[in-house]
XYZ file of C-alpha atoms in Angstrom:
768
model
C 36.120 83.817 208.735
C 34.211 86.878 207.519
C 32.567 88.984 210.197
C 29.165 88.686 208.515
C 27.342 86.491 206.044
C 27.520 88.677 202.929
C 25.077 86.561 200.955
C 22.398 86.534 203.627
C 20.188 89.178 205.136
C 22.582 90.225 207.900
C 24.340 93.563 208.403
C 26.562 95.216 205.833
C 30.205 94.058 205.498
C 32.533 95.030 208.346
C 35.877 93.577 207.201
C 36.992 95.029 203.869
C 40.156 94.348 201.866
C 41.177 96.723 199.075
C 43.697 95.482 196.505
C 45.478 98.489 195.007
C 46.185 101.925 196.437
C 45.280 104.052 193.447
C 42.704 106.850 193.673
C 39.712 104.534 193.241
C 40.747 102.019 195.883
C 41.758 104.690 198.413
C 38.593 106.697 197.897
C 36.400 103.596 198.273
C 38.214 102.754 201.526
C 37.771 106.296 202.889
C 34.067 106.436 202.028
C 33.263 103.018 203.477
C 35.122 103.866 206.702
C 33.405 107.239 206.948
C 29.983 105.632 206.476
C 30.687 103.109 209.240
C 33.686 103.824 211.543
C 33.364 100.294 212.955
C 34.553 98.801 209.697
C 37.988 97.199 209.603
C 39.506 98.255 206.255
C 42.934 97.430 204.867
C 44.450 98.674 201.616
C 47.318 96.719 200.071
C 49.643 98.768 197.848
C 52.753 97.173 196.418
C 54.498 100.509 195.800
C 55.909 103.083 198.209
C 53.768 106.105 199.227
C 55.628 108.473 196.878
C 55.679 106.130 193.902
C 53.287 107.048 191.142
C 53.026 106.707 187.411
C 51.754 109.425 185.133
C 51.740 113.009 186.291
C 48.500 114.982 186.147
C 44.870 114.048 186.775
C 41.883 115.910 185.274
C 38.522 115.782 187.067
C 35.201 117.118 185.805
C 32.885 119.434 187.691
C 30.353 116.578 187.791
C 32.825 114.283 189.558
C 33.883 117.046 191.941
C 30.248 117.670 192.831
C 29.899 114.045 193.882
C 33.078 114.243 195.954
C 31.900 117.443 197.645
C 28.631 115.816 198.643
C 30.202 112.547 199.832
C 33.267 113.853 201.683
C 33.704 117.629 202.092
C 37.106 117.103 203.731
C 38.587 115.543 200.591
C 36.829 118.108 198.425
C 38.319 121.058 200.324
C 41.776 119.549 200.138
C 41.414 119.070 196.383
C 40.106 122.592 195.892
C 43.284 123.999 197.429
C 45.444 122.144 194.881
C 43.575 122.466 191.598
C 44.902 124.287 188.568
C 41.962 125.556 186.479
C 41.755 126.759 182.884
C 39.205 127.145 180.092
C 41.033 127.085 176.764
C 41.978 124.350 174.321
C 44.773 125.154 171.841
C 44.988 123.117 168.653
C 48.127 123.537 166.583
C 47.590 122.539 162.948
C 50.401 123.042 160.429
C 51.901 125.908 162.365
C 48.611 127.660 163.073
C 47.210 127.785 166.618
C 43.433 127.812 166.970
C 41.979 128.444 170.408
C 38.552 127.442 171.684
C 37.465 128.672 175.091
C 34.789 128.055 177.684
C 35.603 124.406 178.400
C 36.432 124.452 182.121
C 39.104 122.033 183.355
C 40.450 121.266 186.820
C 43.664 119.275 187.301
C 46.183 118.405 189.979
C 49.205 116.164 190.289
C 48.547 112.469 190.714
C 51.042 112.358 193.571
C 49.204 115.233 195.261
C 45.873 113.456 194.831
C 47.261 110.260 196.332
C 48.745 112.217 199.243
C 45.343 113.750 200.026
C 43.694 110.336 199.922
C 46.464 108.754 202.039
C 45.990 111.423 204.677
C 42.222 111.064 204.678
C 42.370 107.282 204.966
C 44.847 107.427 207.822
C 42.785 110.052 209.699
C 39.750 107.781 209.454
C 41.638 104.693 210.647
C 42.079 102.842 207.334
C 45.264 100.746 207.326
C 47.439 101.148 204.231
C 50.117 98.517 203.752
C 52.656 100.096 201.433
C 55.331 98.035 199.644
C 53.143 94.985 200.257
C 51.621 92.942 197.443
C 48.098 91.876 198.317
C 47.310 88.231 198.950
C 45.179 86.635 196.236
C 41.569 87.765 196.217
C 40.326 84.231 196.941
C 42.494 84.108 200.051
C 41.297 87.524 201.226
C 37.676 86.553 200.592
C 38.042 83.741 203.104
C 38.730 86.239 205.919
C 36.948 89.399 204.727
C 33.343 90.324 204.023
C 34.273 92.312 200.909
C 37.277 92.387 198.592
C 37.609 95.421 196.310
C 39.936 94.696 193.407
C 41.227 98.108 192.335
C 44.449 96.672 190.956
C 44.426 98.427 187.600
C 44.469 97.570 183.944
C 46.826 94.628 184.578
C 44.602 93.283 187.362
C 45.815 89.974 188.751
C 42.438 89.515 190.409
C 40.637 89.780 187.096
C 43.069 87.356 185.469
C 42.797 84.851 188.328
C 39.011 84.767 188.036
C 38.683 85.275 184.297
C 36.111 82.499 184.103
C 33.823 84.522 186.396
C 34.480 88.065 185.160
C 34.750 87.099 181.456
C 37.140 89.905 180.463
C 37.572 91.049 176.862
C 40.713 93.073 176.224
C 41.419 94.904 172.977
C 44.875 96.278 172.182
C 44.840 99.337 169.924
C 47.020 100.679 167.125
C 48.889 103.589 168.709
C 51.848 103.774 171.073
C 52.016 106.503 173.694
C 54.260 107.629 176.548
C 53.530 109.745 179.663
C 56.031 112.539 180.248
C 56.115 115.877 182.067
C 57.390 119.407 181.482
C 58.536 121.681 184.309
C 56.332 124.612 183.365
C 52.590 125.174 183.145
C 50.952 125.238 179.745
C 48.298 127.954 179.606
C 45.729 125.703 177.891
C 44.906 122.098 177.079
C 47.153 121.716 174.037
C 46.894 119.379 171.065
C 49.771 119.672 168.623
C 50.453 117.622 165.510
C 53.933 116.982 164.140
C 54.042 115.771 160.544
C 57.374 113.968 160.340
C 59.063 111.980 157.609
C 57.837 108.858 159.406
C 54.219 109.968 159.811
C 51.992 112.012 162.088
C 52.741 112.286 165.807
C 50.562 114.076 168.331
C 51.092 115.767 171.673
C 48.379 116.002 174.337
C 49.410 118.411 177.094
C 47.803 120.146 180.056
C 48.955 121.865 183.273
C 48.538 120.095 186.612
C 50.342 122.527 188.918
C 51.591 126.128 188.703
C 54.945 124.848 187.461
C 54.313 121.517 185.715
C 52.382 119.957 182.832
C 51.535 116.472 181.686
C 52.739 115.735 178.153
C 51.562 112.595 176.348
C 53.111 111.786 172.987
C 51.204 109.333 170.796
C 51.565 107.898 167.293
C 50.556 104.900 165.210
C 52.566 101.739 165.843
C 54.091 101.795 162.356
C 55.134 105.432 162.798
C 56.649 104.606 166.180
C 58.723 101.804 164.665
C 59.726 103.764 161.562
C 60.947 106.598 163.800
C 63.083 104.161 165.792
C 61.349 104.699 169.128
C 61.163 100.940 169.582
C 64.942 101.009 170.083
C 64.999 104.050 172.436
C 65.363 103.871 176.190
C 63.389 106.107 178.556
C 65.850 108.994 178.507
C 66.330 108.982 174.748
C 62.565 108.844 174.187
C 62.108 111.921 176.409
C 64.848 113.834 174.599
C 63.574 112.975 171.127
C 59.969 113.882 171.989
C 61.145 117.226 173.401
C 62.984 117.925 170.163
C 60.015 116.975 167.952
C 57.677 119.246 169.936
C 60.200 121.976 170.700
C 57.764 124.733 169.688
C 55.095 123.586 172.124
C 57.692 123.283 174.889
C 59.521 126.496 173.988
C 62.711 124.467 173.761
C 62.453 123.099 177.302
C 63.123 119.451 178.181
C 60.730 116.685 179.122
C 61.197 114.360 182.064
C 59.992 110.847 182.638
C 59.000 108.721 185.607
C 59.404 105.054 184.803
C 57.811 106.055 181.501
C 57.474 103.469 178.764
C 55.875 103.312 175.350
C 52.676 101.313 175.623
C 49.663 100.486 173.482
C 46.327 101.356 175.018
C 44.121 98.432 175.979
C 40.354 98.647 176.315
C 39.129 96.403 179.128
C 35.530 95.189 179.227
C 34.176 92.607 181.681
C 30.875 90.772 181.316
C 30.562 90.734 185.119
C 32.105 92.990 187.741
C 31.621 90.856 190.855
C 32.306 87.295 191.894
C 31.195 86.192 195.319
C 32.633 88.717 197.791
C 35.043 90.190 195.241
C 34.206 93.232 193.117
C 36.180 95.002 190.391
C 36.618 98.776 190.453
C 38.234 101.302 188.089
C 40.658 100.102 185.429
C 40.365 96.521 186.649
C 36.723 96.578 185.524
C 36.923 98.928 182.534
C 39.232 101.325 180.754
C 38.582 104.345 178.559
C 41.178 106.094 176.428
C 43.126 108.895 178.110
C 42.211 111.359 175.351
C 38.894 112.004 177.100
C 40.516 112.153 180.571
C 38.360 109.443 182.051
C 40.440 106.877 183.962
C 40.662 108.487 187.389
C 37.224 110.054 186.954
C 35.607 106.654 186.352
C 37.469 105.045 189.261
C 36.428 107.776 191.706
C 32.826 107.612 190.500
C 32.914 103.804 190.863
C 34.031 104.238 194.466
C 31.200 106.680 195.158
C 28.595 104.356 193.672
C 29.950 101.236 195.388
C 30.007 102.879 198.818
C 26.500 104.270 198.320
C 25.077 100.922 197.197
C 26.645 99.101 200.146
C 25.132 101.725 202.454
C 21.695 101.506 200.828
C 21.232 97.768 200.226
C 20.514 95.187 202.930
C 22.940 92.502 201.667
C 26.229 92.451 199.816
C 24.762 90.529 196.886
C 22.129 93.197 196.392
C 24.688 95.978 196.856
C 27.061 94.586 194.228
C 24.196 94.012 191.794
C 22.967 97.582 192.356
C 26.506 98.945 191.899
C 26.893 97.273 188.533
C 23.374 98.211 187.434
C 24.049 101.856 188.255
C 27.551 102.124 186.846
C 27.534 99.900 183.777
C 25.420 102.192 181.527
C 27.562 105.191 182.513
C 30.780 103.296 181.862
C 29.562 101.889 178.550
C 28.592 105.378 177.391
C 32.023 106.676 178.395
C 33.740 103.773 176.667
C 31.829 104.487 173.447
C 32.919 108.124 173.592
C 36.485 107.095 174.397
C 36.508 104.584 171.538
C 35.405 107.292 169.107
C 38.155 109.584 170.394
C 40.759 106.823 170.259
C 39.860 105.920 166.688
C 39.977 109.572 165.682
C 43.588 109.793 166.789
C 44.389 106.445 165.168
C 43.094 107.877 161.883
C 44.634 111.321 162.446
C 46.508 111.214 159.148
C 43.245 111.228 157.179
C 42.246 114.608 158.665
C 45.444 116.578 158.217
C 44.334 118.012 154.882
C 41.220 119.584 156.347
C 41.072 123.396 156.614
C 42.477 124.523 159.982
C 39.213 125.508 161.655
C 37.385 122.421 160.431
C 40.272 120.280 161.681
C 40.032 121.967 165.090
C 36.250 121.523 165.229
C 36.640 117.887 164.186
C 39.148 117.264 166.968
C 36.999 118.996 169.591
C 33.907 116.964 168.658
C 35.708 113.671 168.044
C 34.109 111.786 170.968
C 30.582 113.015 170.053
C 30.169 114.297 173.617
C 31.054 117.832 172.585
C 28.675 118.824 169.802
C 28.034 121.809 167.556
C 25.356 123.239 169.854
C 27.397 122.584 172.980
C 30.486 124.188 171.483
C 28.461 127.155 170.281
C 27.436 127.789 173.902
C 31.040 127.519 175.080
C 32.644 129.599 172.362
C 30.203 131.167 169.873
C 32.887 133.187 168.063
C 34.951 130.077 167.316
C 31.893 128.157 166.114
C 30.740 131.054 163.918
C 34.159 131.125 162.250
C 33.972 127.383 161.550
C 30.519 127.829 160.018
C 31.749 130.641 157.771
C 34.595 128.446 156.534
C 32.066 125.662 155.887
C 30.039 128.006 153.692
C 26.978 128.512 155.872
C 25.021 131.604 154.798
C 24.360 134.078 157.630
C 22.040 132.715 160.345
C 22.032 129.312 158.653
C 22.863 126.111 160.559
C 25.154 123.690 158.688
C 22.304 121.233 158.042
C 20.465 123.843 155.952
C 23.295 124.557 153.536
C 22.647 123.220 150.018
C 24.550 120.333 148.447
C 24.887 119.297 144.800
C 25.190 115.815 143.287
C 25.503 116.028 139.487
C 22.481 117.965 138.257
C 20.561 117.598 141.512
C 20.818 120.411 144.063
C 19.576 119.428 147.507
C 18.358 122.362 149.562
C 19.607 120.882 152.832
C 21.664 117.958 154.101
C 18.863 115.781 155.544
C 17.848 112.483 153.936
C 14.894 110.306 154.899
C 16.670 106.980 155.033
C 15.272 103.938 153.186
C 12.898 102.079 155.519
C 11.158 98.834 154.597
C 7.425 99.219 155.221
C 6.291 95.666 154.287
C 2.960 97.109 153.110
C 2.813 96.289 149.388
C 0.769 93.650 147.604
C 2.579 91.765 144.816
C 5.236 94.475 144.826
C 2.747 97.269 144.144
C 3.105 100.526 146.101
C -0.315 101.914 146.960
C -2.018 104.542 149.111
C 0.039 103.694 152.165
C 3.275 104.450 150.305
C 1.855 107.675 148.887
C 0.921 108.871 152.375
C 4.115 107.596 154.004
C 6.566 109.073 151.489
C 4.415 112.109 150.790
C 4.286 113.010 154.481
C 8.067 112.803 154.787
C 8.472 114.894 151.630
C 6.248 117.574 153.162
C 8.348 117.370 156.335
C 11.318 119.331 155.009
C 14.031 116.767 154.220
C 15.909 117.520 151.002
C 15.873 113.896 149.805
C 13.305 111.212 150.562
C 14.361 107.650 149.788
C 12.052 104.740 149.061
C 12.483 101.453 150.829
C 14.496 98.818 148.976
C 12.531 98.382 145.767
C 13.027 94.862 144.489
C 13.975 94.023 140.920
C 11.974 90.784 140.759
C 9.280 88.950 142.667
C 11.890 86.407 143.785
C 14.142 89.277 144.883
C 11.704 90.473 147.548
C 12.541 90.120 151.220
C 8.913 89.520 152.199
C 5.548 89.330 150.402
C 5.013 92.945 151.563
C 8.051 94.437 149.801
C 7.694 96.831 146.881
C 9.027 96.214 143.390
C 9.786 97.732 139.999
C 9.476 94.588 137.922
C 6.209 95.418 136.102
C 4.834 98.431 134.259
C 2.035 98.601 136.816
C 4.694 99.163 139.497
C 6.245 101.988 137.471
C 2.875 103.695 137.070
C 2.202 103.464 140.801
C 5.610 104.911 141.651
C 4.993 107.744 139.170
C 1.909 108.712 141.153
C 4.110 109.082 144.255
C 6.957 111.001 142.601
C 4.456 113.348 140.967
C 2.911 114.078 144.359
C 6.318 114.844 145.873
C 7.343 117.138 143.026
C 3.963 118.894 142.803
C 3.107 119.304 146.480
C 6.598 119.704 147.925
C 8.584 121.641 145.308
C 12.318 121.408 145.847
C 12.156 118.014 147.540
C 13.915 115.180 145.726
C 12.820 111.564 145.836
C 15.227 108.679 145.302
C 14.733 104.988 144.643
C 16.849 102.250 146.194
C 17.089 99.196 143.942
C 18.016 95.829 145.383
C 17.579 92.077 145.465
C 17.132 90.143 148.695
C 19.453 87.247 147.842
C 19.670 84.656 150.618
C 17.632 86.848 153.014
C 14.416 86.578 150.988
C 11.162 84.683 151.359
C 10.609 85.694 154.994
C 7.730 86.920 157.136
C 6.781 90.551 157.569
C 8.989 92.192 160.180
C 6.337 92.309 162.903
C 5.408 88.676 162.267
C 8.985 87.459 162.800
C 11.999 89.214 161.346
C 14.134 86.969 159.103
C 11.807 84.034 159.844
C 10.955 81.924 156.766
C 7.385 81.951 155.493
C 5.271 79.060 156.776
C 3.930 78.504 153.237
C 4.384 79.946 149.782
C 8.162 80.217 149.890
C 9.973 81.058 146.687
C 13.472 79.792 145.762
C 16.456 81.925 146.758
C 19.685 82.709 144.927
C 22.978 84.018 146.287
C 26.693 84.282 145.688
C 27.201 80.972 147.516
C 24.839 78.259 148.800
C 24.917 79.444 152.429
C 21.712 79.967 154.391
C 21.376 83.116 156.487
C 20.765 80.961 159.571
C 21.617 77.300 159.100
C 18.678 75.070 159.897
C 16.264 78.015 159.872
C 16.456 79.789 156.524
C 16.556 77.913 153.246
C 19.793 77.261 151.396
C 19.999 79.478 148.289
C 21.091 78.319 144.866
C 24.539 79.574 143.852
C 24.190 81.796 140.801
C 25.858 80.477 137.661
C 26.824 82.622 134.656
C 23.333 82.488 133.196
C 21.826 83.401 136.534
C 24.163 86.365 136.920
C 23.174 87.613 133.474
C 19.473 87.302 134.378
C 19.997 89.325 137.566
C 21.859 92.043 135.655
C 18.972 92.303 133.213
C 16.464 92.510 136.084
C 18.380 95.489 137.491
C 18.529 97.040 134.035
C 14.768 96.694 133.521
C 14.086 98.147 136.977
C 16.398 101.085 136.241
C 14.524 101.837 133.005
C 11.253 101.816 134.928
C 12.804 104.053 137.608
C 13.595 106.621 134.914
C 10.001 106.523 133.690
C 8.771 106.705 137.282
C 10.360 110.134 137.689
C 12.884 109.467 140.459
C 15.601 112.082 140.960
C 18.307 109.757 142.327
C 18.993 106.034 142.195
C 20.791 104.069 144.886
C 22.145 100.570 144.360
C 21.714 98.483 147.524
C 24.960 96.612 148.147
C 24.557 96.326 151.938
C 22.855 94.398 154.727
C 23.522 90.907 153.401
C 21.233 91.165 150.393
C 22.296 89.765 147.040
C 24.982 92.253 145.967
C 26.253 92.576 149.536
C 26.538 88.799 149.619
C 29.095 88.980 146.812
C 31.144 91.622 148.649
C 31.605 89.919 152.020
C 34.141 87.095 152.423
C 31.764 85.535 154.962
C 29.027 85.034 152.370
C 31.002 84.646 149.142
C 32.855 81.315 149.003
C 33.055 81.130 145.220
C 36.165 79.885 143.464
C 35.431 81.407 140.051
C 36.073 84.952 138.784
C 33.375 86.285 141.140
C 34.906 85.027 144.385
C 38.140 84.904 146.329
C 40.046 88.179 146.170
C 38.422 91.518 147.043
C 38.672 92.486 143.382
C 36.813 89.343 142.324
C 34.140 89.810 145.005
C 33.547 93.309 143.655
C 33.206 92.113 140.067
C 29.489 91.313 139.947
C 28.280 94.342 141.986
C 30.357 96.559 139.680
C 28.893 94.879 136.598
C 25.414 95.610 137.919
C 26.404 99.173 138.766
C 27.815 99.766 135.277
C 24.674 98.347 133.698
C 22.421 100.626 135.737
C 24.657 103.683 135.353
C 24.513 103.330 131.565
C 20.717 103.427 131.721
C 20.300 106.073 134.409
C 20.300 109.635 132.938
C 23.691 111.297 133.037
C 22.479 114.400 134.893
C 20.904 112.376 137.708
C 23.089 111.123 140.571
C 23.599 107.509 141.513
C 24.726 106.359 144.943
C 25.687 103.008 146.431
C 24.881 101.745 149.922
C 27.509 99.437 151.433
C 27.991 97.628 154.732
C 31.357 98.986 155.831
C 31.857 96.236 158.390
C 30.193 92.892 159.016
C 30.712 93.209 162.800
C 31.999 89.646 162.668
C 35.415 88.019 162.687
C 36.796 87.395 159.216
C 34.291 89.709 157.567
C 34.508 93.025 155.771
C 36.862 95.472 157.489
C 37.042 99.262 157.458
C 39.984 98.978 155.031
C 37.893 96.743 152.747
C 35.115 99.340 152.848
C 37.471 102.058 151.647
C 38.526 99.811 148.762
C 34.879 99.105 147.878
C 34.032 102.785 147.916
C 37.061 103.613 145.769
C 35.962 101.048 143.190
C 32.362 102.287 142.988
C 33.455 105.917 142.745
C 35.868 104.998 139.946
C 32.883 103.509 138.097
C 30.815 106.675 138.474
C 29.120 106.587 141.903
C 28.377 110.132 143.050
C 28.254 109.329 146.768
C 28.644 106.351 149.070
C 25.854 105.645 151.556
C 27.746 104.046 154.421
C 25.852 101.593 156.593
C 27.143 98.544 158.498
C 26.254 94.988 159.383
C 23.146 92.846 158.906
C 25.257 90.589 156.692
C 25.545 87.576 159.011
C 23.298 86.512 161.858
C 26.200 86.138 164.293
C 27.202 89.806 164.112
C 28.109 91.766 167.269
C 27.529 95.452 166.494
C 28.923 98.164 168.746
C 25.656 100.034 169.145
C 25.550 103.622 170.350
C 24.750 107.126 169.208
C 26.025 107.725 165.668
C 27.825 104.384 165.919
C 28.139 103.883 162.149
C 29.379 107.356 161.289
C 33.109 106.634 161.811
C 32.990 104.356 158.755
C 31.527 107.101 156.578
C 34.052 109.522 158.054
C 36.947 107.270 157.110
C 35.790 106.827 153.522
C 35.165 110.535 153.062
C 38.463 111.698 154.499
C 40.555 108.940 152.930
C 39.146 109.224 149.416
C 37.748 112.755 149.383
C 34.380 111.508 148.077
C 30.883 112.519 149.207
C 29.307 110.211 151.775
C 25.885 109.745 153.319
C 26.160 108.903 157.000
C 23.572 106.742 158.765
C 23.168 104.915 162.046
C 21.511 106.252 165.209
C 21.826 109.888 164.189
C 18.971 111.165 166.290
C 19.244 114.927 166.739
C 19.730 117.997 164.591
C 22.731 118.753 166.783
C 24.295 115.450 165.650
C 23.660 116.378 162.014
C 25.235 119.820 162.389
C 28.226 118.340 164.218
C 28.916 115.626 161.634
C 28.674 118.033 158.724
C 30.773 120.792 160.243
C 33.495 118.334 161.269
C 33.724 117.037 157.700
C 32.642 113.508 158.619
C 29.660 113.456 156.274
C 28.070 115.393 153.422
C 24.516 114.179 153.966
C 22.890 112.558 157.001
C 20.207 109.897 156.585
C 17.769 109.424 159.458
C 15.175 106.671 159.739
C 13.532 106.286 163.157
C 13.393 110.045 163.857
C 11.309 110.383 160.691
C 8.980 107.608 161.849
C 8.540 109.427 165.148
C 8.079 112.794 163.461
C 7.452 113.089 159.700
C 8.182 116.837 160.025
C 11.468 116.269 161.826
C 13.452 118.587 159.522
C 10.960 121.454 159.716
C 10.823 121.138 163.491
C 14.632 121.141 163.609
C 14.564 124.433 161.703
C 12.002 125.915 164.083
C 13.995 124.835 167.133
C 17.051 126.608 165.699
C 15.066 129.728 164.771
C 15.885 129.134 161.111
C 13.401 130.396 158.502
C 15.506 130.394 155.336
C 15.244 128.579 151.991
C 16.772 125.355 153.296
C 13.552 124.426 155.105
C 10.461 126.104 153.648
C 7.129 125.163 155.206
C 4.504 123.953 152.723
C 1.995 126.768 152.233
C -0.960 124.858 153.735
C 1.150 124.163 156.867
C 2.539 127.675 157.325
C 0.392 128.399 160.376
C 2.096 125.505 162.179
C 5.615 126.795 161.719
C 5.778 127.952 165.331
C 5.686 125.557 168.240
C 2.295 125.793 169.970
C 2.316 127.027 173.593
C 2.015 124.199 176.101
C 0.593 126.036 179.098
C -0.491 129.349 180.538
C 2.318 131.884 180.837
C 0.367 135.066 181.640
C -0.569 134.373 185.253
C -0.022 137.362 187.597
C 3.284 137.216 189.414
C 3.470 137.661 193.214
C 4.335 141.208 194.279
C 4.336 141.066 198.081
C 5.832 138.689 200.585
C 4.175 138.790 204.011
C 6.178 137.826 207.060
């Protein structure tokens, strides 16, 4: 039986079983033993002491700092073995671009394991090599704590899947771990454009005479190249030949190396009774951000600390997961962005060399423009020159042209529903709201979705352009913007709510139907937004479709008279036109349903109608939902096809949003989480895109633009927090040029006010 009652209020666990002798499991064992020498700790490792897979391990300074604080003995041993370097080399079409100042530390995985073996043995931890661990349930019957550090293929996780609720995603590339018997002088990324497709090498030194070399490519490229029929030796030889320049003609060696597809592991829970998951058993993050061993070691640190700090095991395991989960989820988001970047590598190969290099370096969104400028200002300055930035001008303040409209910077105030109109009429609130944002420095200020009919409103508070009174009221606002903020453009977003209409104001209950006064809804198909909650819309017949087209046409004519500079057609977020585009909301069997081409038919008819009315020198954009975040819905490939169709019909830019199409969506929230969809459209089709979605800082904007992932960046919440967000971004970057002029009445506020006294006398003498 266990030595203690781990679910009660007794002492901390004394008998500990560790399944898996990788770095995470060994480090957890060493720390727990060091914290309490009375603990009885056993590590089960099915392999021999010298067996290891992979070659080099990269650790960050942050992780090393934690190790130094927790166990100086291990830290000193690691310090003696590290290979350190600062540069990243990116080879693009025969040209090598180097960025410095990054700071890496690496050592051999076998060396790391040897250090941990020695430390465990010196502390009295038993390691049972060549011994598969008993099942976790069996160990839990005789131990206070079972640490399952048994890797990505964790048997423990599989055996208790009902408790841990794992979700495992297999990705689209194949990769193989190899080694070269010489030290690269930088972290090297090299691209080989073969007859079968793009292949990439990730390489870095891990000892004075050895380097890790990972070769990766899309599954279809891997098969076309015949690697699926190659054994380990042949794979090594062929990879060495493909990347002969990087290797200077030297061979590659393997170590039980196999081509595998990366799998992202996520678990809803990390503990079950006395058993807890650690490292790859709990979570994985793509190797391209060097995170696997780092996360496992940091897990071990946190687990040991929580067990030491909390009075019971239940509380310790809850604290461990509470502490680590946000860190892991953030890392997994960064790793997912990096992974997808390499999956879509082929779309970036046509970029100019420096932009390609900057794009690669910032792919995970953890390295940004400002961060990279601190590391290597000369490299970043060169990228900015290639981008076309005037001297002393950040990327976000470079102008951009759409048809006859020149925008003085790349910032857009995103459309935001205000729910503050009466009978569709914009009034003083809208003048102040939009006028304040126009004075705040953004190049383009967008209205909320302006509805083309009373029945096309989302709520009774939504604005419209379905009467002449509406057009006159909007003219008052556009005149203010043009007169009081010269150089600022104002755009109108036209839309129809479809099946998501006749609901309460957002703060009264988002997407909740009105208690009284509901109006009938129409949609592509008679499907309610939430069955049993929202009303079932009427499916539009041919006459109904013609009426809707005419409503958009009338609204477009009024938009011209209202003085708007740009018109955007809202085909996103589950509203009427979006409802035609998604297979989840369009179940029609006529010419407007079924195939992607048929689902596009009505939105394109509306677009053509509006484009014919909208003046030829004024740009027109389209907002789409590039994914429904739901199984069976719109995919990233569908989004590219949609964008291609709208551009072919005359769209000047695609405003790329996601989701809000079906209530059962599961978005992957995170910083800039929607930008990869805009990136893909832009770099696949070569068309201008507006990127949206949790872009919160001017550093994000600069990074996205300079990497070629977006042409304009639309921000919503930051402009609610700070109407002068763009002007303040200029001030914080010491920019005073034409891309962000302060309105004359506000000129005295162009410097940040001091926040406290800074002129106090400084001490001159120290008395002892």
